[in-house]
Tab-separated table of C-alpha atoms and ligand atoms in Angstrom:
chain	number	residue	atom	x	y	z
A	1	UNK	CA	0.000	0.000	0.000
A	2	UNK	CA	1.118	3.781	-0.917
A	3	UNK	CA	2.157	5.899	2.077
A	4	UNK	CA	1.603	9.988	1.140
A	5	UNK	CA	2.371	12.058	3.547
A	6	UNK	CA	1.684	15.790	3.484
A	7	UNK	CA	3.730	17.498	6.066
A	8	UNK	CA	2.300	20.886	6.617
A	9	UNK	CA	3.420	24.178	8.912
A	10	UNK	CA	4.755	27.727	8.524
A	11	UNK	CA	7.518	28.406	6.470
A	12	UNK	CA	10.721	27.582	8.710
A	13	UNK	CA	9.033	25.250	10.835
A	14	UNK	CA	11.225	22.749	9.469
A	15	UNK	CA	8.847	20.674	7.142
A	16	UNK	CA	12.243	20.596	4.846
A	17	UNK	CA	14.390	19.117	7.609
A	18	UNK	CA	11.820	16.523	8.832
A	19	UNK	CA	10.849	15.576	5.087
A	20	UNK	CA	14.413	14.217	4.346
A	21	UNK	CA	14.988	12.419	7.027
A	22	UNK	CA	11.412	10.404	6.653
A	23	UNK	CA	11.966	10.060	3.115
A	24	UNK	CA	14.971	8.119	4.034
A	25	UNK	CA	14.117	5.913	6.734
A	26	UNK	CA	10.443	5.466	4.901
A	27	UNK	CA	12.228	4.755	1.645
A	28	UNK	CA	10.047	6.841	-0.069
A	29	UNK	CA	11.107	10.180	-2.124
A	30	UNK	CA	10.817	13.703	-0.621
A	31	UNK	CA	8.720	16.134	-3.140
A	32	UNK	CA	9.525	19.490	-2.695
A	33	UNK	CA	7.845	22.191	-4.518
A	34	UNK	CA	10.027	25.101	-3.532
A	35	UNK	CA	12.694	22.693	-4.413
A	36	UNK	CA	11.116	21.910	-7.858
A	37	UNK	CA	10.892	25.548	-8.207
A	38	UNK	CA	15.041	26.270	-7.354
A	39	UNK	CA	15.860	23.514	-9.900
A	40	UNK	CA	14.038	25.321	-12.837
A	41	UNK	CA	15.861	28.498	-11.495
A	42	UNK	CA	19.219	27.196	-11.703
A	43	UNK	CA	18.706	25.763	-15.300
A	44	UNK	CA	16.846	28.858	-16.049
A	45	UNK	CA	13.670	27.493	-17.774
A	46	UNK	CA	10.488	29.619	-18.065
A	47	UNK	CA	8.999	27.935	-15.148
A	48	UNK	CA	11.864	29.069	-13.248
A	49	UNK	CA	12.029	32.477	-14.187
A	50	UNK	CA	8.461	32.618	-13.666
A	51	UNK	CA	8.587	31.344	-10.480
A	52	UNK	CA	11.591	33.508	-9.424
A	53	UNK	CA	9.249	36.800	-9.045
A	54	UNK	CA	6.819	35.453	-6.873
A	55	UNK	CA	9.567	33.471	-4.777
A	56	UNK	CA	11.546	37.355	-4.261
A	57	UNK	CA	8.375	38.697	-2.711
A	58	UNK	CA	7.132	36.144	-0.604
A	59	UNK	CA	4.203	35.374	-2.632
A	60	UNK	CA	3.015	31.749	-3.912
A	61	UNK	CA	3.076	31.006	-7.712
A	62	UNK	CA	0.098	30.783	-9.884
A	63	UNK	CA	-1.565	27.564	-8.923
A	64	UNK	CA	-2.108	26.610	-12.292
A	65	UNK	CA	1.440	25.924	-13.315
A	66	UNK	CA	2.186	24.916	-9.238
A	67	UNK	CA	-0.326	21.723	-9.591
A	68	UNK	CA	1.134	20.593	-12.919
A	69	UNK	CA	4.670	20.408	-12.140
A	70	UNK	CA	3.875	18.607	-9.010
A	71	UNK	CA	1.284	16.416	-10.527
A	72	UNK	CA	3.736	15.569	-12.729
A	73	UNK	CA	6.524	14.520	-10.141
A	74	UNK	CA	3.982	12.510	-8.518
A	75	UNK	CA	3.302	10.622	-11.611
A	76	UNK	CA	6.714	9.156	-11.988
A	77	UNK	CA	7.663	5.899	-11.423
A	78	UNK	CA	9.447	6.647	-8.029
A	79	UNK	CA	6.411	8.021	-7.057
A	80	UNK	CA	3.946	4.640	-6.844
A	81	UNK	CA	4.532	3.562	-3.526
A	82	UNK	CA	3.919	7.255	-2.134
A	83	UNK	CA	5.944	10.219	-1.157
A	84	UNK	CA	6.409	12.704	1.583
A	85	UNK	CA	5.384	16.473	0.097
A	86	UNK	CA	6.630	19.797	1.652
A	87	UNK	CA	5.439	22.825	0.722
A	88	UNK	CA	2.524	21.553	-1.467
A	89	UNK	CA	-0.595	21.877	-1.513
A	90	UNK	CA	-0.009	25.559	-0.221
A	91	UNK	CA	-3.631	26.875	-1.577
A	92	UNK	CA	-7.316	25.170	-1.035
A	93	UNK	CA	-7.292	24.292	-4.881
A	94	UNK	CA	-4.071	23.146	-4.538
A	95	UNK	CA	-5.354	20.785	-2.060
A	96	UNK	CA	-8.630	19.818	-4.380
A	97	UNK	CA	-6.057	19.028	-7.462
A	98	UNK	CA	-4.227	16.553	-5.496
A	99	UNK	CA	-6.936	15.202	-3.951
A	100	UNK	CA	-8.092	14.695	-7.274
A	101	UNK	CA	-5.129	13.512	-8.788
A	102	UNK	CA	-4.755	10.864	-6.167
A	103	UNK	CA	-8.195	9.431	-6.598
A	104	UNK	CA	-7.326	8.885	-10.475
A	105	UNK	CA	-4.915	6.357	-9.273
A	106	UNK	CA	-6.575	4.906	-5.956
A	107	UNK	CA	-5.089	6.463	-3.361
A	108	UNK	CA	-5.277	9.688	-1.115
A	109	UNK	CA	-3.537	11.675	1.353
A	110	UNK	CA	-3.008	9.465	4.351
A	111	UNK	CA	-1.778	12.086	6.521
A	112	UNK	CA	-1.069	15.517	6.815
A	113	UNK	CA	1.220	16.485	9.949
A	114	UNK	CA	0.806	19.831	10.876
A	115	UNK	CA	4.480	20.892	12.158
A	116	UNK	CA	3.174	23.421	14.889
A	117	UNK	CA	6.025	27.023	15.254
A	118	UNK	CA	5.519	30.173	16.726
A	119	UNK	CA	6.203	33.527	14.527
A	120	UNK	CA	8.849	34.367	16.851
A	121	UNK	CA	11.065	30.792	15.701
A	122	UNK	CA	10.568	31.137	12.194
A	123	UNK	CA	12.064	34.714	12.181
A	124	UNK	CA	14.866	32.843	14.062
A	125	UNK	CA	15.193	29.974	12.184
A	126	UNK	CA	14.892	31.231	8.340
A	127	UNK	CA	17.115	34.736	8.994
A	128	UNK	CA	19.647	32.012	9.586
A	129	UNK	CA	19.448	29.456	7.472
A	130	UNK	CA	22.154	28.060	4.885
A	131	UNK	CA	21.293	25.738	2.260
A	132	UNK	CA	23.260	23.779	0.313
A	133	UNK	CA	23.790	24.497	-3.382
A	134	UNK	CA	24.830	20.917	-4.791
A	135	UNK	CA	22.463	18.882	-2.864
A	136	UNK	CA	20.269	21.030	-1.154
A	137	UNK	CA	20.972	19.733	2.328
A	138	UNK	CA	19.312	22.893	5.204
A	139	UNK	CA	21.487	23.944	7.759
A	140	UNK	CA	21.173	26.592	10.476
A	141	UNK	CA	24.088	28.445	11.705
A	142	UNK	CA	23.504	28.183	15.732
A	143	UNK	CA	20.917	25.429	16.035
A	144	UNK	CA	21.549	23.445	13.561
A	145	UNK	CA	24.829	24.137	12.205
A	146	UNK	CA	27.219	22.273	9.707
A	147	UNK	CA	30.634	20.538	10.886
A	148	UNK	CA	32.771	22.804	8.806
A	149	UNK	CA	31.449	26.551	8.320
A	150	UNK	CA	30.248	27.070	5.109
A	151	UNK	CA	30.544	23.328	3.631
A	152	UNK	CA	27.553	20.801	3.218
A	153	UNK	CA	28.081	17.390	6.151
A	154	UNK	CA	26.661	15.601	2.991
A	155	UNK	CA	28.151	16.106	-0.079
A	156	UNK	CA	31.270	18.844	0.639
A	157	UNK	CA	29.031	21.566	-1.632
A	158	UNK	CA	29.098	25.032	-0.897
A	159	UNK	CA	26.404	26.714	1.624
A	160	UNK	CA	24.486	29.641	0.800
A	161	UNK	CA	21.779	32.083	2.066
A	162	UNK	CA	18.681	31.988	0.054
A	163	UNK	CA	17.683	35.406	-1.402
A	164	UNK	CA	13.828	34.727	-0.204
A	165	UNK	CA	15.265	33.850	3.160
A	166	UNK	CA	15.828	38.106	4.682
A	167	UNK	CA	13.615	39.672	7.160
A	168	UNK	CA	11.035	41.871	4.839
A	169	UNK	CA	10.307	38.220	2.534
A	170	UNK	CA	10.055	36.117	5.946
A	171	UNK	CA	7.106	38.347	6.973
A	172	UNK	CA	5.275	38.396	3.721
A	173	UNK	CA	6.121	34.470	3.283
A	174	UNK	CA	4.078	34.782	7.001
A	175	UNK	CA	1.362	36.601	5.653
A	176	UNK	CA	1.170	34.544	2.552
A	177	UNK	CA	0.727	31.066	5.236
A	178	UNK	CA	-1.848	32.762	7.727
A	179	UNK	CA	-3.773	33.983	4.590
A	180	UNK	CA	-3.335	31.003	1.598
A	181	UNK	CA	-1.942	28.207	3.551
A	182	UNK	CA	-3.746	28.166	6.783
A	183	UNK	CA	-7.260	26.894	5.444
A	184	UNK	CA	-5.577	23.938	4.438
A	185	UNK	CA	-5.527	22.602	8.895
A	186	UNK	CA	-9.308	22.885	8.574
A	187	UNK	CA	-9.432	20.913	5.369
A	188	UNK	CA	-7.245	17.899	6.355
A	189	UNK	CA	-8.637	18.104	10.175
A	190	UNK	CA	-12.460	17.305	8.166
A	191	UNK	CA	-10.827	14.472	6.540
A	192	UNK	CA	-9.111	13.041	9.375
A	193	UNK	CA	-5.778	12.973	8.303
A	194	UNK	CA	-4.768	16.050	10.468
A	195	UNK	CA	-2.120	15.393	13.066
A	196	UNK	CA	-0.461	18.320	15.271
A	197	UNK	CA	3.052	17.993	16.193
A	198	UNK	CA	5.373	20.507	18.679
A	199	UNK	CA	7.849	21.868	16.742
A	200	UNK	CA	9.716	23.834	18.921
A	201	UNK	CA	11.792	20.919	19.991
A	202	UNK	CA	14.944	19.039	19.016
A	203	UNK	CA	15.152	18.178	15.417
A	204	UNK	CA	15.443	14.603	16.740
A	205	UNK	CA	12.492	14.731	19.044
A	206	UNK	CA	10.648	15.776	15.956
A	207	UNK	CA	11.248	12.947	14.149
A	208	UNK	CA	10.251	10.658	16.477
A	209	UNK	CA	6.773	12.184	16.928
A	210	UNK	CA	6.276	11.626	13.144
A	211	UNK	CA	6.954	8.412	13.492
A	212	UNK	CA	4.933	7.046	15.819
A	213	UNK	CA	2.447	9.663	13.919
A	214	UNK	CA	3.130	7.407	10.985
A	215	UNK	CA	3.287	4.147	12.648
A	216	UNK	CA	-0.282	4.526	13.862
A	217	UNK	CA	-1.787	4.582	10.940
B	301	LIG	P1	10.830	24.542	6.103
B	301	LIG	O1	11.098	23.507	5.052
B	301	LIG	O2	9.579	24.276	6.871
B	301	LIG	O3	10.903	25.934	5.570
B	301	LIG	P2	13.525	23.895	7.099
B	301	LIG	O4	13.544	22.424	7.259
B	301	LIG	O5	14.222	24.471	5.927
B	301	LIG	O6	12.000	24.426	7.180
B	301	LIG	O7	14.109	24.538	8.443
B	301	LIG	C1	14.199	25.947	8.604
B	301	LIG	C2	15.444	26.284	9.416
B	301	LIG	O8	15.279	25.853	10.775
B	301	LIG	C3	16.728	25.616	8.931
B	301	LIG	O9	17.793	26.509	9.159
B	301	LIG	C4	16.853	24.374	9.825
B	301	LIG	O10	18.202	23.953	9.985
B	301	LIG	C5	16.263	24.873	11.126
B	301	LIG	N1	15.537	23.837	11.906
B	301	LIG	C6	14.783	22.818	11.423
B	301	LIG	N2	14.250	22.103	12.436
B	301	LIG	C7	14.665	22.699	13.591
B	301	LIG	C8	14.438	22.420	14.990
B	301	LIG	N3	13.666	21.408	15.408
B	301	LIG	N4	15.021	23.237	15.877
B	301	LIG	C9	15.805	24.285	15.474
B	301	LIG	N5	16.042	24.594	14.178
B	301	LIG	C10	15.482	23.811	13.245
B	302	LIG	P1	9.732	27.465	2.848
B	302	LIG	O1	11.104	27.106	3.254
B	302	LIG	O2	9.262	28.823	3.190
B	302	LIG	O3	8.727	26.449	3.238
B	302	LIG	P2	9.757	26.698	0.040
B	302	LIG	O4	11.120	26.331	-0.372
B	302	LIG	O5	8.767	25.626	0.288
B	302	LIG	O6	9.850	27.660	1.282
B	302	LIG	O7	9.124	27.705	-1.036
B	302	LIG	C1	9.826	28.837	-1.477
B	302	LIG	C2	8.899	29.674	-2.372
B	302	LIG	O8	8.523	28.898	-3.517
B	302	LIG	C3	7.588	30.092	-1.725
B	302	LIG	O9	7.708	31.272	-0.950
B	302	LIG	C4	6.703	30.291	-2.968
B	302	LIG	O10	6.993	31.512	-3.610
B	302	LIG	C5	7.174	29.165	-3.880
B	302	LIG	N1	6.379	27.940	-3.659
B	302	LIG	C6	6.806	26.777	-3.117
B	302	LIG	N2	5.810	25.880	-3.063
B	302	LIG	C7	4.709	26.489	-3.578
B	302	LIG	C8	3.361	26.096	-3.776
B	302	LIG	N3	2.917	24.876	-3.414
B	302	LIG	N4	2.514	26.989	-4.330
B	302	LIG	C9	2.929	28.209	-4.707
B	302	LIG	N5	4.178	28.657	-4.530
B	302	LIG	C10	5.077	27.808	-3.971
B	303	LIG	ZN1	25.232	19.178	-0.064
């Protein structure tokens, strides 16, 4: 049986962080949209570009061309025994496209952990966040920090500050959550796939709540 896992929360709460480290131990693949977005950047397709306004202000990209490329990951072949998303579905009928997508092929959204920060930590965490530019492993300089400054633990790539990650875009990417994103608690909380997690802990601790989250099912 599939295993699709939404992992939902503010941005910064560390849905990123959490998403890797289930994807490995569940053997599934990690689909990240803001990471699906980056890629296009870096090989500078019209998606990318595209993307790269809305991404500057703190804003979420059109929905239209969101739900496609993700659709499309999810279609893959790596995709068929499930997936842990972060950072998608970010909008209501982002939520009703997957929904839909899923039921094409017989499955659904088995849960949706809701990663639970105040605004206070993600100021904290994303003003200080370095991600890496080969792999795109997330590091945080005092809480979470890598073993040699400036170089990625997994792959020796370079770290870097992401130009969406400074004070003015963190408060709009707030404003974008409360007013876009938020909904989405009440909509998996209906379907019975909501599940709330602290996540103003230790990264570890974290992980273990997801687990047993997961385990339960
Ligand atoms: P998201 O994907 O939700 O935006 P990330 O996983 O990128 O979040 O994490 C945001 C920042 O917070 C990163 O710098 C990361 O290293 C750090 N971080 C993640 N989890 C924790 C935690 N439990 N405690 C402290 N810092 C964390
Ligand atoms: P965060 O670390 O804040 O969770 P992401 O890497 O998930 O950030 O996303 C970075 C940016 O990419 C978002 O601020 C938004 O502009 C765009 N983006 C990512 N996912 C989506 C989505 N599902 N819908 C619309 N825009 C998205
Ligand atoms: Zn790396």
């Amino acid at each position: 049986m599939a295993l699709f896992v939404v992992l939902l929360g503010p941005p910064g709460a560390g849905k990123g962080t959490q998403a890797k480290l289930l994807a490995q131990s569940f053997d599934l693949p990690h689909v990240s949209s803001g990471d699906l977005f980056r890629d296009h950047l870096k090989r500078e397709t019209r998606l990318g570009l595209l993307a790269k306004d809305y991404m500057d202000r703190g804003g979420l990209v059109p929905d239209n061309v969101t739900v496609d490329m993700v659709i499309d990951r999810l279609s893959q072949p790596v995709c068929q025994k499930g997936a842990i998303l972060d950072g998608f579905p970010r909008t209501l009928s982002q939520a009703l496209a997957l929904d839909e997508a899923m039921e094409e092929r017989g499955e659904q959204v088995d849960l949706a952990p809701l990663i639970q920060v105040s605004d206070d930590e993600v100021v904290k965490r994303l003003t200080a966040r370095r991600s890496c530019r080969s792999c795109g492993a997330v590091y945080h300089l005092l809480f979470n920090p890598p073993r040699v400054e400036g170089v990625c633990d997994v792959c020796g790539g370079p770290l870097y500050q992401r130009d969406d990650d400074n004070p003015e875009t963190v408060r709009n990417r707030l404003y974008t959550y409360y007013k876009e994103t938020s909904p989405l608690i009440g909509y998996y909380c209906a379907k019975g796939v909501l599940r709330e997690v602290d996540g103003e802990r230790s990264i570890d601790d974290i992980q273990v709540d997801l687990h047993a989250v997961i385990e339960a099912l």
